[in-house]
Coordinates of C-alpha atoms in Angstrom, one line a residue:
M653 CA 8.7 -117.4 -11.3
K654 CA 5.9 -117.1 -8.1
K655 CA 7.7 -113.8 -7.0
L656 CA 6.8 -112.0 -10.6
F657 CA 3.6 -113.8 -10.9
K658 CA 2.3 -112.4 -7.0
T659 CA 3.9 -109.0 -8.2
L660 CA 1.4 -109.0 -11.1
L661 CA -1.2 -110.0 -9.3
V662 CA -0.9 -107.2 -6.9
G663 CA -0.3 -104.8 -9.5
A664 CA -3.2 -105.6 -11.5
M665 CA -5.4 -105.6 -8.2
A666 CA -4.1 -102.2 -7.5
A667 CA -5.0 -100.5 -10.9
S668 CA -8.1 -102.3 -10.6
L669 CA -8.8 -100.2 -7.2
L670 CA -7.4 -97.3 -9.2
S671 CA -10.0 -97.5 -11.9
G672 CA -13.0 -97.9 -9.9
C673 CA -11.7 -94.9 -7.8
S674 CA -11.3 -92.8 -11.1
S675 CA -14.7 -94.1 -12.1
S676 CA -16.5 -93.0 -8.9
S677 CA -14.8 -90.2 -8.4
S678 CA -15.8 -88.6 -12.2
K679 CA -19.4 -88.6 -11.9
K680 CA -21.1 -85.6 -11.6
K681 CA -23.1 -84.9 -8.3
V682 CA -26.4 -83.5 -8.8
G683 CA -28.8 -82.3 -5.8
I684 CA -32.2 -81.8 -6.4
I685 CA -34.5 -80.0 -4.2
Q686 CA -38.8 -79.9 -4.9
M687 CA -40.8 -78.1 -2.6
M688 CA -43.5 -80.6 -2.6
D689 CA -45.7 -82.7 -4.4
H690 CA -48.2 -81.3 -6.9
T691 CA -48.7 -81.7 -10.9
S692 CA -46.6 -78.6 -12.3
L693 CA -43.6 -79.6 -9.8
N694 CA -43.5 -83.5 -10.5
T695 CA -44.3 -82.7 -14.5
I696 CA -40.9 -80.5 -14.0
K697 CA -39.1 -83.0 -12.3
S698 CA -40.1 -85.8 -14.7
A699 CA -38.9 -83.6 -17.7
F700 CA -36.0 -82.8 -16.5
D701 CA -35.3 -86.3 -15.6
D702 CA -36.0 -87.4 -19.3
E703 CA -33.9 -84.6 -21.0
M704 CA -30.9 -85.1 -18.3
N705 CA -30.9 -88.9 -19.7
K706 CA -31.3 -87.9 -23.2
L707 CA -28.5 -85.1 -22.7
G708 CA -26.2 -88.4 -22.1
Y709 CA -26.5 -89.0 -18.1
T710 CA -26.9 -91.9 -17.0
D711 CA -25.9 -93.5 -13.7
K712 CA -22.3 -94.3 -14.8
N713 CA -21.7 -90.9 -15.1
V714 CA -24.2 -88.9 -12.8
E715 CA -25.0 -89.3 -9.0
Y716 CA -28.2 -87.6 -8.3
T717 CA -29.6 -87.1 -4.3
F718 CA -33.1 -85.9 -4.3
K719 CA -35.2 -84.5 -1.4
N720 CA -38.9 -83.6 -1.3
G721 CA -39.7 -80.6 1.3
Q722 CA -43.0 -81.8 1.4
G723 CA -44.7 -78.3 1.2
D724 CA -42.7 -77.4 4.6
N725 CA -40.5 -74.5 4.8
N726 CA -38.5 -75.9 8.2
T727 CA -37.8 -79.2 5.6
L728 CA -36.5 -77.3 3.1
A729 CA -34.1 -75.3 5.4
S730 CA -33.1 -78.5 7.0
I731 CA -32.7 -80.4 3.6
A732 CA -30.4 -77.1 2.4
N733 CA -28.4 -77.4 5.5
D734 CA -27.6 -81.3 4.9
F735 CA -26.7 -80.1 1.2
Q736 CA -24.3 -77.6 2.9
G737 CA -22.2 -81.0 3.8
K738 CA -21.8 -82.5 0.2
D739 CA -19.8 -81.8 -2.5
F740 CA -22.1 -81.5 -5.2
D741 CA -21.3 -79.8 -8.4
V742 CA -25.1 -78.1 -9.0
V743 CA -28.0 -78.2 -6.9
V744 CA -31.4 -77.8 -9.1
A745 CA -34.3 -76.3 -7.0
I746 CA -38.0 -76.5 -8.1
A747 CA -40.3 -73.8 -6.9
T748 CA -39.7 -70.6 -5.5
P749 CA -39.5 -71.7 -1.7
A750 CA -37.1 -74.6 -2.9
A751 CA -34.7 -72.1 -4.4
Q752 CA -34.8 -69.5 -1.3
A753 CA -34.0 -72.5 0.7
A754 CA -31.1 -73.7 -1.8
A755 CA -29.4 -69.4 -2.0
R756 CA -27.6 -70.4 0.9
L757 CA -25.7 -73.1 -1.2
A758 CA -24.5 -70.5 -3.7
N759 CA -21.3 -69.6 -2.1
K760 CA -19.9 -72.7 -3.1
T761 CA -21.9 -74.4 -5.5
P762 CA -23.8 -73.2 -8.9
V763 CA -27.9 -73.1 -8.0
I764 CA -30.1 -73.7 -11.3
F765 CA -33.8 -73.2 -10.1
S766 CA -37.0 -74.1 -11.9
A767 CA -40.5 -72.4 -11.9
V768 CA -39.6 -69.4 -10.0
S769 CA -42.0 -66.5 -11.0
D770 CA -40.0 -63.8 -9.9
P771 CA -36.2 -64.3 -9.3
V772 CA -35.7 -60.6 -8.6
G773 CA -38.5 -60.1 -5.8
A774 CA -37.3 -63.5 -4.5
K775 CA -34.0 -62.1 -3.8
L776 CA -32.2 -64.8 -5.9
T777 CA -30.7 -62.4 -8.3
A778 CA -30.4 -59.0 -9.3
S779 CA -30.5 -59.3 -13.1
L780 CA -32.4 -61.7 -15.4
T781 CA -29.8 -61.2 -18.1
K782 CA -26.9 -61.2 -15.8
P783 CA -27.5 -63.6 -12.6
N784 CA -25.4 -61.9 -9.8
K785 CA -25.8 -64.5 -7.4
N786 CA -24.3 -67.8 -8.8
I787 CA -28.3 -68.8 -8.9
T788 CA -30.1 -69.2 -12.3
G789 CA -32.3 -71.6 -14.2
T790 CA -36.1 -71.2 -15.5
S791 CA -39.2 -68.5 -14.7
D792 CA -42.7 -69.5 -14.6
E793 CA -43.9 -66.0 -14.5
V794 CA -47.3 -65.6 -15.3
Q795 CA -48.6 -63.5 -17.8
V796 CA -51.4 -62.6 -16.0
D797 CA -52.7 -59.9 -18.7
Q798 CA -52.8 -62.6 -21.3
I799 CA -54.7 -64.9 -18.6
M800 CA -57.3 -62.1 -18.1
E801 CA -57.5 -61.0 -21.6
K802 CA -59.1 -64.1 -22.3
A803 CA -60.9 -64.3 -19.5
L804 CA -63.0 -61.1 -20.5
Q805 CA -63.3 -62.6 -23.9
V806 CA -65.4 -65.4 -22.3
Q807 CA -67.1 -63.1 -19.6
P808 CA -67.3 -59.6 -21.0
N809 CA -69.8 -58.6 -18.3
M810 CA -67.6 -59.9 -15.5
K811 CA -67.8 -57.5 -12.5
K812 CA -66.1 -59.0 -9.3
I813 CA -63.2 -61.9 -9.3
G814 CA -62.1 -63.9 -6.0
L815 CA -58.6 -64.3 -5.9
L816 CA -57.5 -67.2 -4.3
Y817 CA -53.7 -67.4 -3.0
N818 CA -51.2 -68.4 -0.1
K819 CA -49.8 -64.9 0.5
G820 CA -46.8 -66.8 2.2
E821 CA -45.6 -67.8 -1.4
A822 CA -43.1 -64.8 -2.7
N823 CA -44.1 -66.1 -6.4
S824 CA -47.8 -65.4 -5.5
G825 CA -47.6 -62.2 -3.8
T826 CA -46.0 -61.1 -7.0
N827 CA -48.7 -62.5 -9.6
I828 CA -51.1 -60.8 -7.4
A829 CA -50.0 -57.4 -7.5
N830 CA -49.6 -57.5 -11.2
I831 CA -53.7 -58.8 -11.6
K832 CA -54.8 -56.1 -9.2
K833 CA -53.5 -53.6 -11.8
Y834 CA -54.5 -54.8 -14.6
L835 CA -58.2 -55.8 -13.0
A836 CA -58.3 -51.6 -11.6
S837 CA -58.0 -51.1 -15.3
K838 CA -60.7 -52.5 -16.0
N839 CA -62.5 -51.1 -12.9
I840 CA -63.4 -55.3 -12.5
Q841 CA -63.8 -55.2 -8.4
V842 CA -61.9 -57.9 -6.4
E843 CA -62.5 -59.7 -3.6
E844 CA -59.3 -62.2 -1.8
A845 CA -59.5 -65.2 -0.2
T846 CA -56.1 -66.1 1.4
V847 CA -55.0 -69.6 2.8
V848 CA -52.2 -71.0 4.7
G849 CA -52.7 -75.0 4.1
V850 CA -54.3 -77.2 1.6
N851 CA -57.0 -77.7 4.3
E852 CA -58.2 -74.4 3.9
V853 CA -58.5 -74.2 0.0
Q854 CA -62.1 -75.8 -0.5
S855 CA -64.0 -73.2 1.9
A856 CA -62.5 -70.3 0.5
V857 CA -63.6 -71.3 -3.0
D858 CA -67.2 -71.6 -1.7
T859 CA -66.8 -68.6 -0.1
L860 CA -65.6 -66.6 -3.3
A861 CA -67.9 -68.4 -5.2
S862 CA -71.0 -67.2 -3.5
K863 CA -69.6 -63.3 -4.2
C864 CA -68.0 -63.5 -7.4
D865 CA -68.2 -64.3 -11.1
A866 CA -65.3 -65.8 -11.3
I867 CA -61.7 -66.9 -9.7
F868 CA -58.1 -66.8 -10.4
S869 CA -55.2 -68.3 -8.6
P870 CA -51.7 -67.6 -10.1
N871 CA -49.0 -70.9 -10.0
D872 CA -49.8 -71.3 -6.3
N873 CA -48.1 -74.6 -4.8
T874 CA -50.8 -74.5 -1.4
V875 CA -53.4 -73.9 -4.0
A876 CA -52.5 -76.4 -6.8
S877 CA -51.8 -79.2 -4.2
A878 CA -55.7 -78.7 -3.9
M879 CA -57.0 -78.1 -7.4
S880 CA -58.6 -81.2 -8.0
I881 CA -61.4 -80.1 -5.2
A882 CA -60.9 -76.5 -5.5
G883 CA -61.9 -77.2 -9.0
Q884 CA -64.6 -79.7 -8.6
R885 CA -66.3 -76.6 -5.8
A886 CA -66.0 -73.9 -8.6
M887 CA -67.9 -76.5 -11.2
K888 CA -70.6 -77.3 -8.8
A889 CA -70.9 -73.5 -8.2
G890 CA -70.8 -72.7 -12.0
I891 CA -68.2 -70.1 -11.7
P892 CA -65.2 -70.3 -13.9
Y893 CA -62.0 -70.7 -12.3
Y894 CA -59.1 -69.3 -14.0
V895 CA -55.3 -70.3 -13.2
G896 CA -51.9 -69.6 -13.7
A897 CA -50.9 -73.3 -14.6
D898 CA -51.3 -75.7 -17.3
S899 CA -51.6 -78.6 -14.9
M900 CA -53.6 -76.7 -12.6
V901 CA -56.3 -76.6 -15.9
K902 CA -55.8 -80.2 -16.0
D903 CA -56.5 -81.1 -12.0
G904 CA -59.5 -79.0 -12.7
G905 CA -59.3 -75.1 -13.4
F906 CA -61.0 -74.1 -16.1
M907 CA -58.5 -72.2 -18.4
T908 CA -55.2 -70.4 -18.5
V909 CA -52.8 -69.2 -20.9
G910 CA -49.3 -70.2 -20.2
I911 CA -46.4 -72.1 -20.6
D912 CA -46.0 -76.1 -21.0
Y913 CA -44.6 -77.2 -17.7
E914 CA -42.8 -80.1 -19.3
E915 CA -40.7 -78.0 -21.5
L916 CA -40.0 -75.6 -18.5
G917 CA -37.9 -78.8 -17.0
R918 CA -36.6 -79.9 -20.3
E919 CA -34.8 -76.2 -20.3
T920 CA -34.3 -76.5 -16.7
A921 CA -31.8 -80.0 -17.7
R922 CA -30.2 -78.0 -20.4
M923 CA -29.1 -75.3 -18.5
T924 CA -27.9 -77.8 -16.1
D925 CA -26.0 -79.6 -18.7
Q926 CA -24.2 -76.2 -19.6
V927 CA -23.1 -76.0 -15.8
L928 CA -21.9 -79.5 -15.6
K929 CA -19.7 -78.4 -18.5
G930 CA -18.2 -75.9 -17.0
K931 CA -20.4 -72.5 -18.4
S932 CA -20.3 -70.1 -15.7
V933 CA -23.9 -69.0 -13.8
S934 CA -23.2 -65.7 -14.6
S935 CA -23.7 -66.2 -18.5
L936 CA -26.4 -68.0 -18.3
P937 CA -29.7 -65.5 -18.5
V938 CA -32.8 -66.6 -16.5
K939 CA -34.9 -68.3 -19.0
V940 CA -38.4 -66.5 -18.9
F941 CA -41.5 -67.8 -21.0
K942 CA -43.3 -64.9 -22.5
T943 CA -44.3 -65.9 -25.9
N944 CA -45.7 -68.4 -27.8
L945 CA -48.1 -69.8 -24.8
N946 CA -51.0 -72.0 -25.1
I947 CA -54.4 -71.7 -24.3
Y948 CA -55.2 -74.3 -22.0
V949 CA -59.1 -75.6 -21.4
N950 CA -60.6 -78.2 -19.3
K951 CA -62.8 -80.1 -21.3
K952 CA -64.6 -81.1 -18.4
A953 CA -65.1 -77.8 -17.1
L954 CA -66.2 -76.4 -20.5
S955 CA -68.8 -78.7 -20.1
T956 CA -70.0 -78.0 -16.7
L957 CA -70.4 -74.8 -16.8
K958 CA -72.0 -74.8 -20.0
V959 CA -70.0 -71.8 -21.5
T960 CA -69.4 -70.9 -25.1
L961 CA -66.0 -70.2 -26.1
P962 CA -65.2 -67.2 -28.7
D963 CA -63.8 -68.1 -31.8
S964 CA -60.9 -65.9 -31.1
I965 CA -59.8 -68.7 -28.6
K966 CA -61.5 -71.8 -30.0
N967 CA -59.7 -71.1 -33.3
D968 CA -56.5 -70.3 -32.0
K969 CA -53.9 -72.3 -33.1
K970 CA -52.7 -72.6 -29.7
Y971 CA -56.0 -74.0 -28.4
I972 CA -55.6 -76.8 -26.4
E973 CA -58.2 -78.9 -24.6
I974 CA -57.0 -80.9 -21.9

């Protein structure tokens, strides 16, 4: 009997160990690289987490490894190198520089990006409809024509606009090229100021505000990180500051026409879910939000600048004051 009991006990322990190993090995492994901290990217990450939870991913069946690049390309490259040694089922990259760093992982691991304005220009894929490099995701392409159409409704006599951005960010380069074409068609002059770090943003805003009727920045991560001070300086100068993202309006910009970054994060999670369930990346077109966009206006800036919005804007059903 003692021998039988010992045999049963050993068998039970072995079964328990095997069960534990099976539970651990069945967990999905997801790596996440975020370029830096600022409102837009943090909103995406929070919405992604929430949507993944709603889709049934908990600590029982998924293991996340999250890394923040702190706005440094060398740090992003180091994170990507570290991720190469891990057996992830999918890697999620938030913002263009993070996606470019993660692209080296795509030879063996599916990559889902979020908030990439120009995936083709960033060389992440040759096609938005048929991704060909084991990388796809969601694009926050800035609809500069729609933003400037609204800006000209607010300021029909605009003669000159300042463009503030980091020319080292591929997403910004694309958006600036697009807005220059639009402005040229309207015979509006351009004054450019470029920055490489957040500490340069305030002086650049002051300079542009002294020369221009308005300022525009795309969804530039460097400028977005300093948006609270940039918005304040523009308001103090009495200059409307048009921006490329709702979060930049929330942080002090005057107005934009754009997507809800929370929905961008949720769609990123839904695409991640499909890949984790076995869907091929090539069958998931890049999701670009171009229509049914909201008009976001900063309530404090509206009051401070004493701007009277035309009825075509304030009566629009997509108008939102934040």
